[in-house]
Every structure is written in C-alpha cells, then in structure tokens.
GROMACS .gro file of C-alpha atoms in nm:
model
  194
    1UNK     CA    1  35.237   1.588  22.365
    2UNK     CA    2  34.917   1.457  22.192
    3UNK     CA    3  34.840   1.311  22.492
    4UNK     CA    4  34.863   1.662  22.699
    5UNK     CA    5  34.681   1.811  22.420
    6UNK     CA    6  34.444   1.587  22.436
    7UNK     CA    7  34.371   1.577  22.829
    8UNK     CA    8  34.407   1.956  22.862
    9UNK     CA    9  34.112   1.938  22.585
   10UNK     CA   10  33.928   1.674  22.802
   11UNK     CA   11  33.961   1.864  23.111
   12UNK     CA   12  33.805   2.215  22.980
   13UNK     CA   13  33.544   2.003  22.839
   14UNK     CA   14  33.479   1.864  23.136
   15UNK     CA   15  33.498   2.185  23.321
   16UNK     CA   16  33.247   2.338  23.036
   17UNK     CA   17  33.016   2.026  23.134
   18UNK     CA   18  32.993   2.047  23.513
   19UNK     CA   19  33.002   2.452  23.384
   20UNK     CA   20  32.684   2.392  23.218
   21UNK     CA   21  32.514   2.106  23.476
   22UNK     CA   22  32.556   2.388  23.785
   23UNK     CA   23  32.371   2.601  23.502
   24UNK     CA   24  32.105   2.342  23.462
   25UNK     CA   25  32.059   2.239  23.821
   26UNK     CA   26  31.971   2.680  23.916
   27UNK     CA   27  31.739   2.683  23.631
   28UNK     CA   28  31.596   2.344  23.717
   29UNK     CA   29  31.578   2.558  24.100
   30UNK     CA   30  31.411   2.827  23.898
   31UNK     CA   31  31.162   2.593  23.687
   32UNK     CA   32  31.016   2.458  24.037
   33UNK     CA   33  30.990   2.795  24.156
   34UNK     CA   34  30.830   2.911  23.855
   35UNK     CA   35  30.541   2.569  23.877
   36UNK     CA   36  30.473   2.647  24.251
   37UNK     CA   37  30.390   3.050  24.126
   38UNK     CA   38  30.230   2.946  23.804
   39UNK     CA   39  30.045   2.687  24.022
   40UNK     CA   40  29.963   2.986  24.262
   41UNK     CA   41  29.826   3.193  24.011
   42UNK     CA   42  29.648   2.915  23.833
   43UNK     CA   43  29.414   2.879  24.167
   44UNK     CA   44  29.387   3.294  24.199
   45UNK     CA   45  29.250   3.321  23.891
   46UNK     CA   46  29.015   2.990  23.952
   47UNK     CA   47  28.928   3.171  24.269
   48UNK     CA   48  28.887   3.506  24.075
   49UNK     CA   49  28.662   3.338  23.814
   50UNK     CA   50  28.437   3.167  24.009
   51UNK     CA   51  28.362   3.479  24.227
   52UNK     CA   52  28.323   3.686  23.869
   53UNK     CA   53  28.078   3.404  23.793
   54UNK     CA   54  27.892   3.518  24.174
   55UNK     CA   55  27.882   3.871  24.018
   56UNK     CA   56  27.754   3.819  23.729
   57UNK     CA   57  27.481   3.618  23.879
   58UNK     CA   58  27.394   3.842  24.146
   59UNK     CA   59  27.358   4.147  23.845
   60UNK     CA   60  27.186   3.951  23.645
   61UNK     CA   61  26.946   3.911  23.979
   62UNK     CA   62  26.987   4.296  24.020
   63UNK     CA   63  26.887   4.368  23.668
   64UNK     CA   64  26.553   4.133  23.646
   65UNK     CA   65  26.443   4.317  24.031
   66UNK     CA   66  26.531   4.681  23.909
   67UNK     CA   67  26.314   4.580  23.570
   68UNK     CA   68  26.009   4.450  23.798
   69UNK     CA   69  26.086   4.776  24.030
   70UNK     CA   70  26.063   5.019  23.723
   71UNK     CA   71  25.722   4.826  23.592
   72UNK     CA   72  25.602   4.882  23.982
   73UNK     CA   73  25.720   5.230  23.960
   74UNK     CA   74  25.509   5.304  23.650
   75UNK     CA   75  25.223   5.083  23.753
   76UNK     CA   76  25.258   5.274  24.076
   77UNK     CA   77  25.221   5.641  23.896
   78UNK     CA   78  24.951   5.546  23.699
   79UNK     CA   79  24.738   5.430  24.036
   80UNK     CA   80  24.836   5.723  24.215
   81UNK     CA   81  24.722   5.945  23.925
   82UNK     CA   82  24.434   5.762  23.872
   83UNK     CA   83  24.294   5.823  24.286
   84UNK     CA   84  24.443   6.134  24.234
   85UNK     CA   85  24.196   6.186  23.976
   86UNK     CA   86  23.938   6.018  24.142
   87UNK     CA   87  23.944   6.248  24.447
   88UNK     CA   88  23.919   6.550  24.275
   89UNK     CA   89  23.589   6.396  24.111
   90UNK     CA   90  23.462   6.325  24.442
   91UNK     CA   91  23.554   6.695  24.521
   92UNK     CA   92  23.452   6.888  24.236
   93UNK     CA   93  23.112   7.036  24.400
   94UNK     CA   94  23.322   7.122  24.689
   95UNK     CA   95  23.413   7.494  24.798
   96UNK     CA   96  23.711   7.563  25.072
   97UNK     CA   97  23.562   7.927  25.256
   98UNK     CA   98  23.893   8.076  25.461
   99UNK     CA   99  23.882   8.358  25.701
  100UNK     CA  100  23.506   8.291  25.857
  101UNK     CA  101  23.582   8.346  26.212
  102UNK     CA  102  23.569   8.063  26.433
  103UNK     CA  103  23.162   7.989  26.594
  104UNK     CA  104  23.095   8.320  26.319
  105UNK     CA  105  22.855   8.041  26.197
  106UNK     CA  106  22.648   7.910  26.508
  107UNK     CA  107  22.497   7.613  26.547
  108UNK     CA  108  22.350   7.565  26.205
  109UNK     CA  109  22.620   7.597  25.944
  110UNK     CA  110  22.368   7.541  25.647
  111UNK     CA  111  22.186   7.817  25.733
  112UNK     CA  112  22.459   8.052  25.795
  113UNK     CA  113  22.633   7.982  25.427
  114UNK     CA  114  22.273   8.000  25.265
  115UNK     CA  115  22.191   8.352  25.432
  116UNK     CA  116  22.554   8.484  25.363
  117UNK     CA  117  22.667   8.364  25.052
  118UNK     CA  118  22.418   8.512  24.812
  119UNK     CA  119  22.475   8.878  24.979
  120UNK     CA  120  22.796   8.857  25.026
  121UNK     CA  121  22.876   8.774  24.634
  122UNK     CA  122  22.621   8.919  24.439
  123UNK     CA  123  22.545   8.604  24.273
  124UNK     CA  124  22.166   8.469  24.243
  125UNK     CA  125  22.117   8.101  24.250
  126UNK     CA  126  21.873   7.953  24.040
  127UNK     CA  127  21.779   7.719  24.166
  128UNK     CA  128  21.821   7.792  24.576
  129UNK     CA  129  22.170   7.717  24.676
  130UNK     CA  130  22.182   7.413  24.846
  131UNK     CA  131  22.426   7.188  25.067
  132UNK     CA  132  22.424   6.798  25.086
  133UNK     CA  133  22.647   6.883  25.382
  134UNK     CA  134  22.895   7.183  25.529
  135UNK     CA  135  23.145   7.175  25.785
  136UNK     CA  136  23.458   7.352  25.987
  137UNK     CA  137  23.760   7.134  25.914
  138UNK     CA  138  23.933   7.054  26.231
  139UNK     CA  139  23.854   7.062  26.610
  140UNK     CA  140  23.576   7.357  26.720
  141UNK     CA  141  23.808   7.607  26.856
  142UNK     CA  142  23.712   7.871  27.147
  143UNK     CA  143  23.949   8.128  27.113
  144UNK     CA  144  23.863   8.353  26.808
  145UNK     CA  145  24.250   8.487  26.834
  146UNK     CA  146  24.360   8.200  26.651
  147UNK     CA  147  24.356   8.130  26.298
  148UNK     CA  148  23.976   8.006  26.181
  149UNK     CA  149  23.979   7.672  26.048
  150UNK     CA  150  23.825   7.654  25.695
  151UNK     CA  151  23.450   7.552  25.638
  152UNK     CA  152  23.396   7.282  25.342
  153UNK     CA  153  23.065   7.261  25.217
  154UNK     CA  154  22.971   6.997  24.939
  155UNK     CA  155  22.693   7.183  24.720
  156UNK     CA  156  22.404   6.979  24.566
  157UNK     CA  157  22.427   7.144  24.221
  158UNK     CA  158  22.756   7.159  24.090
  159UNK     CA  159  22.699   7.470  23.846
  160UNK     CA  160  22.635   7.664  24.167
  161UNK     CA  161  22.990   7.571  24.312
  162UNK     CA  162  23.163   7.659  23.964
  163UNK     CA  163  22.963   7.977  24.017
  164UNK     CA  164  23.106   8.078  24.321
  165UNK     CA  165  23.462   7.956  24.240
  166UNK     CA  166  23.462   8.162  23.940
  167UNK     CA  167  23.363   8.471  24.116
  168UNK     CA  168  23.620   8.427  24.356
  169UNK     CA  169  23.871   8.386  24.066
  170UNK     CA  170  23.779   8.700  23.907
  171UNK     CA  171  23.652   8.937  24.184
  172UNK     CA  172  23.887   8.799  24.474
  173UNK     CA  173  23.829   8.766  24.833
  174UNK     CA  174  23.486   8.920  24.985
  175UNK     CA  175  23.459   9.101  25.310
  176UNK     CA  176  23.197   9.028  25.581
  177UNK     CA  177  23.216   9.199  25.929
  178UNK     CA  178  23.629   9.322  25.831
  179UNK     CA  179  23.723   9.000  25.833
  180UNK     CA  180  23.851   8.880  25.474
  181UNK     CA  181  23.654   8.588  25.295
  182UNK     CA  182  23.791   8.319  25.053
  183UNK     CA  183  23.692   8.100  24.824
  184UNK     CA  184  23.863   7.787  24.656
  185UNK     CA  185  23.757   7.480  24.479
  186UNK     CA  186  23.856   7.151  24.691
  187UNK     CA  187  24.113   6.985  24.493
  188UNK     CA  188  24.341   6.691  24.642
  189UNK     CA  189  24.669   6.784  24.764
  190UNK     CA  190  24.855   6.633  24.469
  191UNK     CA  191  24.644   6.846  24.263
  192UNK     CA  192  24.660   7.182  24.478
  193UNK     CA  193  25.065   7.107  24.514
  194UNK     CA  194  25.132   7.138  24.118
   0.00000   0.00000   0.00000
C-alpha cells in the first residue's frame, strides 16, 4: 500500500508539474508578446522624441524671428513717425482752400489768392502775403458741376499761414460769389487721420 500511496503521490505531482509547465509555456507566449509591444512602443516613443526634439527646434527658430520681427516692428513705428513728422514740417506753411470753383482762379493762381484772400478774411498782412508757389490738386477739370479740387498754396512767411488757419478755426468757412470757402492747414494723412 506504501507503494500505491506513494505513486498516487508521484502521479499528482507530476500532474501539478506538467500543471504548472503548460502555465509557464502561455506566460512564456505572453512574455514574447509583451517584448515585441514593449519593443513597439520603445521605437514610438524614439520616433515621438526625436520629432519633439524638431519642435522644439523649429520654436526656438520661431521665437528668435518673432523677437527680430517685434524689434522691426518698433524700429518700423519709430521711422514712420519720424517721416510722419517730417512731412508735416515740410507742410507747416501750407494752407488746403476747398470750395473755390474749378478755373474760379484763371490763369494766374498767385494773383487770384493775393487779391481774394485779404478781402475775403479781413486779415491784413504785414508784410504782403506772399506764395513760393500755389496750385489746384488734381487734373484741371472743365465741368464746374463737379466737385472743385482743392488749391494748395505754400506761403513764404509762415506767421501769415498760422494767420489764416486760425481765422478759419475761429470764424469758419468764408463765402465768395455763394460758393462756401475753406481753410485747413496741410498736415500728412497720418496726421489728419488721428
């Protein structure tokens, strides 16, 4: 009966052994399976890295050309405030007149603004007003329908253009002949826009 015993114990132990080697052989399955994936994601995140590595790179790029762009920007501003400036020195003995009707003037322009402007206004000039050059703005139109392009005149003394500026600021437009007479200073557009 030992003997039984004792092969009925060999046999389950046996049995518990190839139990336990079937056991080993699926998770062996399973380790390889597990390798190839790990293995897998090993490269995917190689291949992630390295294009993070491309990003950073091309910000870092990004970054240094949006910090020259915002020096240029400024740089830029300054310049265009600068001529901005600049033009409106180069303008400041200028006056706009709007609402002379087209040809109202004739031939000679000069003449026409030194005859009418004094009468018109009120204002004495001291001395003479004078012009280092007057003109219509535009192509000479026919048709007096349309709308009359303004006349620019550059004065030679620039106390005599604040003169008439002011007196357009505080008296308004002038009439001559029904028709309605403005006066501005010449400032550049960026000036004139703000």
């Amino acid at each position: 009966m030992v003997g039984s015993a004792q092969e009925s114990t060999m046999d389950r132990i046996l049995q518990n052994i190839s139990e336990v080697g079937r056991r080993l052989e699926g998770m062996d399955c399973a380790m390889v399976l597990l390798t190839v994936e790990t293995k897998s994601i090993c490269m995917d995140l190689a291949s992630f890295q390295t294009r993070v590595l491309g990003l950073e790179q091309r910000v870092t790029i990004m970054e240094a050309q949006a910090t020259f762009f915002q020096d240029r920007d400024q740089e830029l501003f300054f310049l265009r405030s600068k001529l901005t400036d600049l033009e409106d020195r180069s303008r400041r003995d200028n006056v706009q007149f709007l609402g002379f009707p087209e040809n109202m003037e004739g031939e000679d322009i000069h003449a026409f603004l030194w005859e009418t402007l004094p009468k018109q206004n009120g204002i004495t000039f001291d001395p003479t007003l004078e012009f280092q050059r007057a003109h219509r703005l535009g192509p000479r139109r026919l048709d007096r329908d349309t709308r009359p392009q303004p006349i620019i005149s550059c004065l030679l003394h620039h106390a005599q253009a604040c003169q008439l500026t002011q007196r357009a600021r505080t008296q308004g437009p002038c009439q001559l002949d029904g028709h309605k007479i403005r006066m501005l200073a010449d400032f550049s557009k960026e000036t004139s826009e703000r």
